[in-house]
CSV table of C-alpha atoms in Angstrom, one decimal:
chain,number,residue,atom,x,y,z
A,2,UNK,CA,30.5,19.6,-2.3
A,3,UNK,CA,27.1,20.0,-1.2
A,4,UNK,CA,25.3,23.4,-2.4
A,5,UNK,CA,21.8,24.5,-1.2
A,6,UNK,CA,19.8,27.0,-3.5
A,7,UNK,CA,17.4,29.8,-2.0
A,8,UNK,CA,15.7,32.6,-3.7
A,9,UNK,CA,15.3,35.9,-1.9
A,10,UNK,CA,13.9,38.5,-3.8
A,11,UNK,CA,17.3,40.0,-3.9
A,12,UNK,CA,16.8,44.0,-4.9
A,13,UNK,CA,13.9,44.1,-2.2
A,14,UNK,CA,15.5,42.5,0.6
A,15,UNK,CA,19.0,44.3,0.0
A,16,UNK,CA,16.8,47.7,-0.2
A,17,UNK,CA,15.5,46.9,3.2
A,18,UNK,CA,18.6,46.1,5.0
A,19,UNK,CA,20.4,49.1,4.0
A,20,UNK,CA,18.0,51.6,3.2
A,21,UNK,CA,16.2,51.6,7.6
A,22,UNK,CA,20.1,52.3,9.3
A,23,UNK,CA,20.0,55.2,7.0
A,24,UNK,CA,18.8,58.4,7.8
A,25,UNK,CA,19.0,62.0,6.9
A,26,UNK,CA,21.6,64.7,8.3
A,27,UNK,CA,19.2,66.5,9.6
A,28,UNK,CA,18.2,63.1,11.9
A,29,UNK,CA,21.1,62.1,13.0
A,30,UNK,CA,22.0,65.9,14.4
A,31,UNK,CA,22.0,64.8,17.4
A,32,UNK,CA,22.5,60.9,18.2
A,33,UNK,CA,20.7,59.1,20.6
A,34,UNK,CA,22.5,58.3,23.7
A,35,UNK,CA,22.4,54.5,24.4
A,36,UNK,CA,23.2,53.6,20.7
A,37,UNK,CA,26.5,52.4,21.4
A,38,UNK,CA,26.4,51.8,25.3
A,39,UNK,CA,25.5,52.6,28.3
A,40,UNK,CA,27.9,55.5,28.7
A,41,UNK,CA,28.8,58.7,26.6
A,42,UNK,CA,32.5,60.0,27.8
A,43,UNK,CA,31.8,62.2,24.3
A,44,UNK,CA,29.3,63.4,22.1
A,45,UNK,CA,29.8,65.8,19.3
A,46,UNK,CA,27.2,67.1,17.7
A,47,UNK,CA,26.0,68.8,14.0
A,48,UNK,CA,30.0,69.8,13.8
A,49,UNK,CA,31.4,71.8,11.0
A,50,UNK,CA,34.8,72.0,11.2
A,51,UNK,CA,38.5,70.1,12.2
A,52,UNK,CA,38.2,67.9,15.6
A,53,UNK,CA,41.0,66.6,17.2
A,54,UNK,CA,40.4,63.3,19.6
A,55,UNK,CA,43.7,62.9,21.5
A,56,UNK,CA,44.4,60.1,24.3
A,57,UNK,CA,43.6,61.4,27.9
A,58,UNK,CA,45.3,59.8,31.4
A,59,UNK,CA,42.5,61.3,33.0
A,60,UNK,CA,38.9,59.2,34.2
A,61,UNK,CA,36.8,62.0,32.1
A,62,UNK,CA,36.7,64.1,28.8
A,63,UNK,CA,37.9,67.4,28.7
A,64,UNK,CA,38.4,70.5,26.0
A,65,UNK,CA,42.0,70.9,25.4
A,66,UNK,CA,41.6,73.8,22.9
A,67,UNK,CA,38.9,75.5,21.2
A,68,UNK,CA,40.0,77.6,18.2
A,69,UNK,CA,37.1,80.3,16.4
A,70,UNK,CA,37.4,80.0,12.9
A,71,UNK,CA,38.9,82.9,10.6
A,72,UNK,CA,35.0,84.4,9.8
A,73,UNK,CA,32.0,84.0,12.4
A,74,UNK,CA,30.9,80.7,10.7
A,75,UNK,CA,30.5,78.0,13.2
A,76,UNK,CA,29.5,78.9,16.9
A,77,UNK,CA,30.9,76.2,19.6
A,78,UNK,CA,28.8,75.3,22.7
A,79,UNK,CA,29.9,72.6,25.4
A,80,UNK,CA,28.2,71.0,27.6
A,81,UNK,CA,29.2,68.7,30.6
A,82,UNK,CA,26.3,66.6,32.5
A,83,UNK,CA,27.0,63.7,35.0
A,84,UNK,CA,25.0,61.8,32.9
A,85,UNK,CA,26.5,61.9,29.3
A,86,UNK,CA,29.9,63.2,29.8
A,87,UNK,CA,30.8,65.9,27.3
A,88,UNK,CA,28.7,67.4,24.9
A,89,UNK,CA,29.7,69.6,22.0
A,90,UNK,CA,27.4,71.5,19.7
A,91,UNK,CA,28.6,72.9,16.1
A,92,UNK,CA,26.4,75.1,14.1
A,93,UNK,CA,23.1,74.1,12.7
A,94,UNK,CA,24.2,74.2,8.7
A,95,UNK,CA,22.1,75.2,6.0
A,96,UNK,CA,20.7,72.0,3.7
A,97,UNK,CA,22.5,73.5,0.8
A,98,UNK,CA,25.6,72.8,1.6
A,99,UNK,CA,28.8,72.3,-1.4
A,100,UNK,CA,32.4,71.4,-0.9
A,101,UNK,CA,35.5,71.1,-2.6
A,102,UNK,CA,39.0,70.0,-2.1
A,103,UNK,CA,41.6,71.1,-3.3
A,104,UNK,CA,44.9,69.8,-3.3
A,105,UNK,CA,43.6,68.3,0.4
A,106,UNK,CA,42.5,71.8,1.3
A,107,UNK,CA,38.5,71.7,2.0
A,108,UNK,CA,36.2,75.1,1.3
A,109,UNK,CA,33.1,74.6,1.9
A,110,UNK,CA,30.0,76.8,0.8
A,111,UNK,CA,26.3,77.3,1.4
A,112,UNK,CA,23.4,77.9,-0.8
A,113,UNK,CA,25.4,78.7,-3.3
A,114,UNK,CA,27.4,81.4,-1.6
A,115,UNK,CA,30.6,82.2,-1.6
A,116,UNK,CA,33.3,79.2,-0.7
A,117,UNK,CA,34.9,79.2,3.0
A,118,UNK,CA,38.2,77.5,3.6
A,119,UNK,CA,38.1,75.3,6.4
A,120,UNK,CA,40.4,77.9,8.7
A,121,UNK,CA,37.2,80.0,8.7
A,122,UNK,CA,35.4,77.3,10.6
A,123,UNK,CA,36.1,76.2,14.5
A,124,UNK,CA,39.2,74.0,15.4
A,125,UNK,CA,38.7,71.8,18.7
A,126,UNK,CA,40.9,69.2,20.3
A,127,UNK,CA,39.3,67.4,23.2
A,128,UNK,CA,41.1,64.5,25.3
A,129,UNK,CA,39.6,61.2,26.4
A,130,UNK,CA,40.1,58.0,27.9
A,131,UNK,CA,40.6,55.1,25.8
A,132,UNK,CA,37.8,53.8,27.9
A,133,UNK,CA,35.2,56.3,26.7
A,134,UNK,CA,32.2,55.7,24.0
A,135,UNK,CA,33.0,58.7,21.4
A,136,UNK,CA,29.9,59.6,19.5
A,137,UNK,CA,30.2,62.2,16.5
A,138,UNK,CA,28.5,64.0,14.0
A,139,UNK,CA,30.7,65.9,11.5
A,140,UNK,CA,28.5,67.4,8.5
A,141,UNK,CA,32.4,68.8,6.9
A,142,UNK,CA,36.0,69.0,8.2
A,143,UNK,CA,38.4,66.8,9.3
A,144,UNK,CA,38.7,64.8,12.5
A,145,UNK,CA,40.9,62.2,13.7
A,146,UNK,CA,40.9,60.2,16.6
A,147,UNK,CA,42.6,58.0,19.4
A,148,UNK,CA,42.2,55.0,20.7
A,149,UNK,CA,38.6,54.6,22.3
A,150,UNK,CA,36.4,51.6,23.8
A,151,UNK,CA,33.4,52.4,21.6
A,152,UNK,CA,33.0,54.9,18.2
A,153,UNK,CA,29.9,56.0,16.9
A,154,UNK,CA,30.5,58.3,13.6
A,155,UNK,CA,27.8,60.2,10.8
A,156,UNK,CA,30.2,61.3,8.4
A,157,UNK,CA,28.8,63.9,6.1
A,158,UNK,CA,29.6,64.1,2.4
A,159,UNK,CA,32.2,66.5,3.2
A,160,UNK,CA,34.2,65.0,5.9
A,161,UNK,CA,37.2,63.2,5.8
A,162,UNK,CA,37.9,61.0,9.0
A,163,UNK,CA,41.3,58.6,10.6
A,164,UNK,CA,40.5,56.7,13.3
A,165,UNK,CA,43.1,54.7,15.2
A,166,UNK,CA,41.4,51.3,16.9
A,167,UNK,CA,38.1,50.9,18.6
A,168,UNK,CA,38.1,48.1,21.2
A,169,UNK,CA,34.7,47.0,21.1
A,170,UNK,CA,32.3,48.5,18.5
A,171,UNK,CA,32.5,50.8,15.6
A,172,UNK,CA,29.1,52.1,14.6
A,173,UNK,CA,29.7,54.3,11.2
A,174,UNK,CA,27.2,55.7,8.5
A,175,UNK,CA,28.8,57.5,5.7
A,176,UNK,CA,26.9,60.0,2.5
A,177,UNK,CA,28.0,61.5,-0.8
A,178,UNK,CA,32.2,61.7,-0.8
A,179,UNK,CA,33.0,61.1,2.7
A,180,UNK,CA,36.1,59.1,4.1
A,181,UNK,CA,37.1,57.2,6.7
A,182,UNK,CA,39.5,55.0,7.9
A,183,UNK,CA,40.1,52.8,10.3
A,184,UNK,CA,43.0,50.7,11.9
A,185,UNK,CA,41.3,48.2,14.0
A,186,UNK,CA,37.6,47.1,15.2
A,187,UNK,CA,36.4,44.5,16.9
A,188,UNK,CA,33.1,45.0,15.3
A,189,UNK,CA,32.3,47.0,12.6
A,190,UNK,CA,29.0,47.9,11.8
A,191,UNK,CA,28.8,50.2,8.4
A,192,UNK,CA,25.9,51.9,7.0
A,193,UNK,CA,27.3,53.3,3.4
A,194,UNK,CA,24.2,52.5,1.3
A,195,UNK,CA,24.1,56.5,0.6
A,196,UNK,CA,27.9,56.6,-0.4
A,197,UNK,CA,30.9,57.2,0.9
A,198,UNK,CA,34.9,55.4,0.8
A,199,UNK,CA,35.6,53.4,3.8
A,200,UNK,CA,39.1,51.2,5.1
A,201,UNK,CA,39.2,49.4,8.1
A,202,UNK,CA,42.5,47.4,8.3
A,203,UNK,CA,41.8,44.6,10.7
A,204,UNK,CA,38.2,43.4,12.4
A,205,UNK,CA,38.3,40.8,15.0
A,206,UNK,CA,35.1,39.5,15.1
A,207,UNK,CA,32.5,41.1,13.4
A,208,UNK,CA,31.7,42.9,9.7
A,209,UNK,CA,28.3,44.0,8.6
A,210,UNK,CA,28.0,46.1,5.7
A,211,UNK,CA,25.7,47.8,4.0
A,212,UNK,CA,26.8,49.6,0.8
A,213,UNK,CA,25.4,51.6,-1.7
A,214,UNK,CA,25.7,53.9,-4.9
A,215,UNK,CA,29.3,54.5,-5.7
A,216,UNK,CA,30.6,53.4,-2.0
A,217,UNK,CA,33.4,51.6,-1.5
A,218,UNK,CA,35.0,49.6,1.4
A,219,UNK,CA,38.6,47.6,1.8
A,220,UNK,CA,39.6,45.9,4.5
A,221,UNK,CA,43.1,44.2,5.0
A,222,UNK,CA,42.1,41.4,7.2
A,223,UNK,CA,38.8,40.6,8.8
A,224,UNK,CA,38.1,37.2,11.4
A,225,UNK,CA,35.1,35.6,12.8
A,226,UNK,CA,32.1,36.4,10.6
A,227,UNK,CA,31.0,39.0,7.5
A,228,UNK,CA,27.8,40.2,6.0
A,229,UNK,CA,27.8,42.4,3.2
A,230,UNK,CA,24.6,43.4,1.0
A,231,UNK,CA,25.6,45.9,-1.9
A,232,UNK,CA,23.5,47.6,-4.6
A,233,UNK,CA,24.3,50.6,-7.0
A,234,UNK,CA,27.9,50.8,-8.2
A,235,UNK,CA,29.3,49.8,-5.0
A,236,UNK,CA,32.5,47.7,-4.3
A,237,UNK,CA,34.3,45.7,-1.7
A,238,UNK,CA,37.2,44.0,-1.1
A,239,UNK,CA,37.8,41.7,1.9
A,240,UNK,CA,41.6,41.1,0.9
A,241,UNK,CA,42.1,38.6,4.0
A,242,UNK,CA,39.4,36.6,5.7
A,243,UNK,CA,39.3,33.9,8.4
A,244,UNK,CA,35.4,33.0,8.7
A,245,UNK,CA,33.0,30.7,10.3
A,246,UNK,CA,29.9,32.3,8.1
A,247,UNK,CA,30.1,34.9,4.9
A,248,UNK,CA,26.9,36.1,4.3
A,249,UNK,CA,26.2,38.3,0.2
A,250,UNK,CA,23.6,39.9,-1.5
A,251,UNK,CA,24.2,41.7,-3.9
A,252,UNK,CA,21.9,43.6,-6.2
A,253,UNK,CA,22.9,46.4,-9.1
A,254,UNK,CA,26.0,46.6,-10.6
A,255,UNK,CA,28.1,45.8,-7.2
A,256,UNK,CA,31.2,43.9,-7.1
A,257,UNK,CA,32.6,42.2,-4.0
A,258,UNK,CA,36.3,40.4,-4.0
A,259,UNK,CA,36.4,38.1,-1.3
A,260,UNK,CA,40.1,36.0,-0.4
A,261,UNK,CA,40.4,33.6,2.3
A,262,UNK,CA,38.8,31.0,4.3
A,263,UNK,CA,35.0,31.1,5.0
A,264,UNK,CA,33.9,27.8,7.0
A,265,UNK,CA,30.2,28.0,5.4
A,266,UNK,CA,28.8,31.0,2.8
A,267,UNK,CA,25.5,32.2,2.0
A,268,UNK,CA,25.4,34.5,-1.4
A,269,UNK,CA,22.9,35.9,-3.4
A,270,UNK,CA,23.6,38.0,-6.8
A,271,UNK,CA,21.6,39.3,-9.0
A,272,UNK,CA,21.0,42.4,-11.8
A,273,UNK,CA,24.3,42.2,-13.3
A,274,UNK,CA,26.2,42.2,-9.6
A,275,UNK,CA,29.8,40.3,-9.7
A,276,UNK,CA,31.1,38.6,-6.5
A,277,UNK,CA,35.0,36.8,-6.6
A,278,UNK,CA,35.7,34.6,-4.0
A,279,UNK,CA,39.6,32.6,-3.5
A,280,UNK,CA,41.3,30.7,-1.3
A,281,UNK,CA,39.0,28.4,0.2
A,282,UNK,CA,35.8,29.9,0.6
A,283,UNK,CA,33.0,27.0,1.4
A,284,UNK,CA,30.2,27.3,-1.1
A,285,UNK,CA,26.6,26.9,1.4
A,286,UNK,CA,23.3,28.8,-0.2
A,287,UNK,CA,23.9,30.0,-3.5
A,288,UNK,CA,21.5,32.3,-5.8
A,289,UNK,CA,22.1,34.0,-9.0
A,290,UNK,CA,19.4,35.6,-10.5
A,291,UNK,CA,19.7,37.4,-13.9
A,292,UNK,CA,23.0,38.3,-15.0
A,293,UNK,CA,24.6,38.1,-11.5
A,294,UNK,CA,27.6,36.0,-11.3
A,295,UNK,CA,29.8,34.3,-9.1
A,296,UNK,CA,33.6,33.6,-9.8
A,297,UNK,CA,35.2,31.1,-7.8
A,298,UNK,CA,39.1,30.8,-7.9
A,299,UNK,CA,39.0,32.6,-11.0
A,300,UNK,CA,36.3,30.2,-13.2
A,301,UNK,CA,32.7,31.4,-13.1
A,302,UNK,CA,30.0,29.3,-11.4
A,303,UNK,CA,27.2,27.5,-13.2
A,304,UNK,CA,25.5,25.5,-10.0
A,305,UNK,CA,26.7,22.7,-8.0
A,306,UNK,CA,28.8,19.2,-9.9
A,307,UNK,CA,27.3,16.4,-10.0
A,308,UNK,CA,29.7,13.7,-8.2
């Protein structure tokens, strides 16, 4: 076995390449329009509330239902332009914003006021083809969605999200509490540095993670290539992989389980970060600096065997 040492400096490169996807809220109100493609069949924006998006045989978007919440929280406005599709706006929210659930219910309150249950806030469902690019912004609620071509989600620390498959490319950034999951991506690309617990079941070509704090991501199967860089108290588990390249860093007190086959691996560790890797997972570019370790097929490694 031939191993190759390299020494990043592992706390400032993983700080770079999840801390520039990240940005506030308040940024990413509004997303841009070509982030995921060239067309928008759907675009929800600063949303408070529970979204429905259900499977259309029609060539556009369309609102199926828009239900005012219980209270006057939570104005709705659409939109429809030739150019973008479908446009939604929610609410501008206040930045104090709390939440609670309870027993699955969510209330939800601002500036320390008095706590709304999530019937008090707008219900919409809204039908698209499985064609469309589906952007959304959901600061609380609950939303789940059909099958799309492309997915672009900001889940806020508040919001709890299913997703059926995405065709091509799922583009998600999580904060605080939020959840998501996920049956099928192509591609995933995940920005959870700020928190948040993620599952994606199967991705067919393409994982890149960034995690951070107490975020946490599991995926059931995952082919073609991964990158994961992890920092705070974050952990991942890649229960089933078929790989031509793994690519780690990991920084903090992050863990990362890793089963399967990886043709060639690149992984950095450091601070007192833990990675696990089994069942024939090609050691490339190693680096552990501090305490980091790495555990291969359950015994910890101390640098490449002489033959």
């Amino acid at each position: 076995m031939e191993v190759s040492v390299w020494k990043p400096k592992l706390g400032r490169v993983v700080g770079l390449l999840c801390g520039l996807p990240l940005l506030s809220m308040a940024a990413h109100a509004s997303l841009p329009s070509d982030r995921t493609g060239g067309k928008v069949g759907l675009q929800i924006d600063d949303f408070i509330g529970t979204v429905r998006i259900v499977r259309s045989d029609q060539s556009a978007a369309s609102v199926v239902s828009i239900t005012e919440g219980e209270s006057d929280l939570g104005r709705v406005v659409v939109e429809e332009t030739a150019a973008s599709g479908l446009r939604i706006r929610g609410m501008p929210a206040p930045i104090a914003m709390n939440c609670v659930r309870t027993n699955g219910v969510l209330s939800i309150s601002f500036e320390d006021g008095a706590a709304h249950p999530i019937t008090d806030f707008p219900a919409i469902i809204v039908s698209v083809p499985e064609t469309a690019d589906v952007k959304l912004v959901l600061r609380a609620g609950d939303a789940e969605v059909s099958n799309i071509e492309n997915l672009e989600i900001l889940a806020g620390g508040c919001a709890h999200v299913v997703a059926k498959s995405v065709k091509e490319t799922l583009r998600l950034t999580t904060t605080g509490a939020a959840q998501f999951s996920i049956e099928h991506a192509r591609r995933a690309d995940i920005d959870a540095s700020n928190g948040g617990q993620i599952r994606i079941s199967n991705v067919g070509r393409l994982l890149s993670a960034c995690l951070g704090r107490a975020s946490k991501l599991n995926s059931e199967k995952v082919v073609g290539a991964a990158q994961v860089f992890m920092s705070g108290t974050s952990r991942a588990t890649l229960a089933d992989v078929d790989l031509s390249e793994l690519t780690a860093e990991l920084d903090g007190a992050s863990s990362l389980d890793v089963n399967g086959v990886a043709s060639t691996s690149r992984i950095a560790i450091g601070a007192a970060a833990r990675a696990y890797v089994t069942g024939g997972v090609t050691l490339g570019e190693i680096n552990l600096t501090r305490a980091g370790r790495l555990i291969v097929d359950g015994e910890r490694w101390r640098g490449p065997k002489n033959d």
